[in-house]
Amino acid sequence: MRKGEKADLIHVEGDTDHPTNRGTLCPKGAALRGGFVQAETRLKNPRVREPGAAEFKQISWEDALDRIARHLKDDRDANFIAKNAAGTTVNRWVSTGFLAASATTNETAFLTYKVVRSTGIVAFDNQARV
């Protein structure tokens, strides 16, 4: 396949050698079989609806990631709790949560947990438990 050439998804299957799922598909992976990827209504670019606007507008991936980072930073700045009422350092960010993927190794899950907790996020869960 050449760059810019359109490809069609013709088959989806799990990786039987994967240590976590041994080839089974999660609901999202299984949904790919139903034509989700080729659906006419599938969004292929990020969109945003500005406050007060009636319609969504398409934005670049770079702009979308910048907006997400800015919103997270603003939220953390506004809601971060450095010390509790007793003056003990707690470093908590209680207004944002994080949901991690289940198809990962224990080592990757541990590192994800450590990185998320290092930001102060308290509400952390893993899709494997859900």
PDB file of C-alpha atoms in Angstrom, residues 2-74:
ATOM      1  CA  ARG A   2       1.264   3.441  -0.903  1.00  0.00           C
ATOM      2  CA  LYS A   3       1.027   6.576   1.200  1.00  0.00           C
ATOM      3  CA  GLY A   4      -2.352   8.226   0.749  1.00  0.00           C
ATOM      4  CA  GLU A   5      -3.925   5.083  -0.682  1.00  0.00           C
ATOM      5  CA  LYS A   6      -7.225   4.146   0.950  1.00  0.00           C
ATOM      6  CA  ALA A   7      -7.364   0.815   2.781  1.00  0.00           C
ATOM      7  CA  ASP A   8     -10.395  -1.252   3.727  1.00  0.00           C
ATOM      8  CA  LEU A   9     -10.699  -3.210   6.945  1.00  0.00           C
ATOM      9  CA  ILE A  10     -11.646  -6.750   5.974  1.00  0.00           C
ATOM     10  CA  HIS A  11     -10.930  -8.771   9.122  1.00  0.00           C
ATOM     11  CA  VAL A  12     -10.436  -8.227  12.863  1.00  0.00           C
ATOM     12  CA  GLU A  13      -9.057 -10.797  15.282  1.00  0.00           C
ATOM     13  CA  GLY A  14      -7.232 -10.797  18.581  1.00  0.00           C
ATOM     14  CA  ASP A  15      -3.595 -11.701  19.171  1.00  0.00           C
ATOM     15  CA  THR A  16      -3.571 -15.258  20.535  1.00  0.00           C
ATOM     16  CA  ASP A  17      -0.067 -14.686  21.929  1.00  0.00           C
ATOM     17  CA  HIS A  18      -1.110 -11.646  23.985  1.00  0.00           C
ATOM     18  CA  PRO A  19      -0.557 -12.479  27.677  1.00  0.00           C
ATOM     19  CA  THR A  20      -3.619 -10.592  28.902  1.00  0.00           C
ATOM     20  CA  ASN A  21      -6.489 -11.523  26.599  1.00  0.00           C
ATOM     21  CA  ARG A  22      -5.082 -14.532  24.686  1.00  0.00           C
ATOM     22  CA  GLY A  23      -6.791 -13.427  21.498  1.00  0.00           C
ATOM     23  CA  THR A  24     -10.216 -12.418  22.725  1.00  0.00           C
ATOM     24  CA  LEU A  25     -11.552  -9.063  21.609  1.00  0.00           C
ATOM     25  CA  CYS A  26     -12.846  -6.411  23.960  1.00  0.00           C
ATOM     26  CA  PRO A  27     -16.263  -4.913  23.128  1.00  0.00           C
ATOM     27  CA  LYS A  28     -14.604  -2.077  21.195  1.00  0.00           C
ATOM     28  CA  GLY A  29     -12.515  -4.478  19.135  1.00  0.00           C
ATOM     29  CA  ALA A  30     -15.502  -6.710  18.478  1.00  0.00           C
ATOM     30  CA  ALA A  31     -17.502  -3.655  17.339  1.00  0.00           C
ATOM     31  CA  LEU A  32     -14.992  -3.133  14.531  1.00  0.00           C
ATOM     32  CA  ARG A  33     -16.438  -6.216  12.863  1.00  0.00           C
ATOM     33  CA  GLY A  34     -19.807  -4.499  12.482  1.00  0.00           C
ATOM     34  CA  GLY A  35     -18.577  -1.894  10.025  1.00  0.00           C
ATOM     35  CA  PHE A  36     -17.793   0.858  12.506  1.00  0.00           C
ATOM     36  CA  VAL A  37     -14.566   1.792  10.744  1.00  0.00           C
ATOM     37  CA  GLN A  38     -16.263   2.189   7.357  1.00  0.00           C
ATOM     38  CA  ALA A  39     -19.440   3.839   8.715  1.00  0.00           C
ATOM     39  CA  GLU A  40     -20.410   7.005   6.863  1.00  0.00           C
ATOM     40  CA  THR A  41     -21.202   8.713  10.177  1.00  0.00           C
ATOM     41  CA  ARG A  42     -17.832   7.968  11.803  1.00  0.00           C
ATOM     42  CA  LEU A  43     -15.892  11.066  12.819  1.00  0.00           C
ATOM     43  CA  LYS A  44     -12.328  11.035  11.556  1.00  0.00           C
ATOM     44  CA  ASN A  45     -11.146  14.353  12.985  1.00  0.00           C
ATOM     45  CA  PRO A  46     -11.573  16.075  16.333  1.00  0.00           C
ATOM     46  CA  ARG A  47     -14.392  18.568  16.685  1.00  0.00           C
ATOM     47  CA  VAL A  48     -15.213  21.220  19.234  1.00  0.00           C
ATOM     48  CA  ARG A  49     -18.310  23.195  20.093  1.00  0.00           C
ATOM     49  CA  GLU A  50     -17.388  26.549  21.537  1.00  0.00           C
ATOM     50  CA  PRO A  51     -19.487  27.940  24.413  1.00  0.00           C
ATOM     51  CA  GLY A  52     -22.691  29.401  22.988  1.00  0.00           C
ATOM     52  CA  ALA A  53     -22.206  27.851  19.546  1.00  0.00           C
ATOM     53  CA  ALA A  54     -24.898  25.654  18.026  1.00  0.00           C
ATOM     54  CA  GLU A  55     -22.591  23.619  15.804  1.00  0.00           C
ATOM     55  CA  PHE A  56     -19.381  21.649  16.179  1.00  0.00           C
ATOM     56  CA  LYS A  57     -16.394  22.733  14.106  1.00  0.00           C
ATOM     57  CA  GLN A  58     -13.510  20.577  12.942  1.00  0.00           C
ATOM     58  CA  ILE A  59     -10.090  21.315  14.439  1.00  0.00           C
ATOM     59  CA  SER A  60      -6.638  19.817  13.923  1.00  0.00           C
ATOM     60  CA  TRP A  61      -5.285  17.045  16.136  1.00  0.00           C
ATOM     61  CA  GLU A  62      -2.591  19.439  17.356  1.00  0.00           C
ATOM     62  CA  ASP A  63      -5.208  21.998  18.388  1.00  0.00           C
ATOM     63  CA  ALA A  64      -7.311  19.300  20.054  1.00  0.00           C
ATOM     64  CA  LEU A  65      -4.387  18.030  22.135  1.00  0.00           C
ATOM     65  CA  ASP A  66      -3.401  21.590  23.053  1.00  0.00           C
ATOM     66  CA  ARG A  67      -6.980  22.298  24.187  1.00  0.00           C
ATOM     67  CA  ILE A  68      -7.113  19.109  26.252  1.00  0.00           C
ATOM     68  CA  ALA A  69      -3.777  19.919  27.905  1.00  0.00           C
ATOM     69  CA  ARG A  70      -4.887  23.491  28.627  1.00  0.00           C
ATOM     70  CA  HIS A  71      -8.224  22.372  30.146  1.00  0.00           C
ATOM     71  CA  LEU A  72      -6.464  19.784  32.323  1.00  0.00           C
ATOM     72  CA  LYS A  73      -3.867  22.320  33.485  1.00  0.00           C
ATOM     73  CA  ASP A  74      -6.525  24.933  34.271  1.00  0.00           C
TER      74      ASP A  74
END
